[in-house]
């Protein structure tokens, strides 16, 4: 899902955001998502994990990226 307020390549344009869902969560899947979207010009912002009750491993992760200026 991508939220866009305006074109990021316009002077004074708003930032373009990218939310990526990763499941299953593992070193290779997270690394692959990070490398893919940073190669497309997005900057990594944050990572959020979704946990299952009774488990120490995350069920999924959401990676947030941004491109352009806020």
Coordinates of C-alpha atoms in Angstrom, one line a residue:
X1 CA 0.0 0.0 0.0
X2 CA 1.4 3.4 -0.9
X3 CA 0.1 6.7 0.4
X4 CA 0.8 9.8 -1.7
X5 CA -0.1 13.4 -0.9
X6 CA 1.5 14.9 -4.1
X7 CA 4.4 14.1 -6.5
X8 CA 7.7 13.8 -4.7
X9 CA 9.7 15.1 -7.7
X10 CA 7.9 18.5 -7.7
X11 CA 9.7 21.3 -5.8
X12 CA 8.2 21.3 -2.3
X13 CA 6.4 18.1 -3.1
X14 CA 5.2 15.9 -0.3
X15 CA 6.9 12.6 0.6
X16 CA 5.8 9.3 -0.9
X17 CA 5.4 6.5 1.6
X18 CA 5.6 2.7 1.2
X19 CA 4.4 0.1 3.6
X20 CA 5.6 -3.5 3.0
X21 CA 4.2 -6.6 4.7
X22 CA 6.8 -9.4 5.2
X23 CA 5.7 -12.9 6.2
X24 CA 7.2 -15.3 7.1
X25 CA 9.6 -13.2 9.1
X26 CA 13.2 -14.3 8.7
X27 CA 16.7 -12.8 8.0
X28 CA 16.4 -13.5 4.2
X29 CA 12.9 -12.2 3.8
X30 CA 13.6 -8.9 5.7
X31 CA 16.9 -8.4 4.0
X32 CA 15.3 -8.9 0.6
X33 CA 12.5 -6.4 1.2
X34 CA 15.0 -3.8 2.6
X35 CA 17.3 -4.2 -0.4
X36 CA 14.5 -4.1 -3.0
X37 CA 12.8 -0.9 -1.8
X38 CA 16.0 1.0 -1.0
X39 CA 17.3 0.1 -4.5
X40 CA 14.1 1.8 -5.8
X41 CA 14.9 5.0 -4.1
X42 CA 13.0 4.6 -0.8
X43 CA 14.7 5.3 2.5
X44 CA 14.0 2.9 5.4
X45 CA 12.0 4.5 8.2
X46 CA 10.9 1.8 10.7
X47 CA 10.1 -1.9 11.2
X48 CA 7.1 -3.1 13.3
X49 CA 6.6 -6.8 14.3
X50 CA 3.2 -8.6 14.8
X51 CA 3.5 -11.2 17.5
X52 CA 1.4 -14.3 18.1
X53 CA 0.3 -15.0 21.6
X54 CA 2.5 -17.7 23.2
X55 CA 5.3 -17.4 20.6
X56 CA 8.6 -15.6 20.7
X57 CA 8.9 -15.3 16.9
X58 CA 7.0 -12.6 15.1
X59 CA 4.2 -13.7 12.7
X60 CA 4.8 -10.9 10.3
X61 CA 6.6 -7.5 10.0
X62 CA 5.6 -4.2 8.5
X63 CA 8.5 -2.2 7.0
X64 CA 7.9 1.5 6.4
X65 CA 9.8 3.5 3.7
X66 CA 9.7 7.1 2.5
X67 CA 10.9 8.8 -0.7
X68 CA 11.0 12.6 -1.3
X69 CA 10.7 15.4 1.2
X70 CA 8.1 15.9 3.9

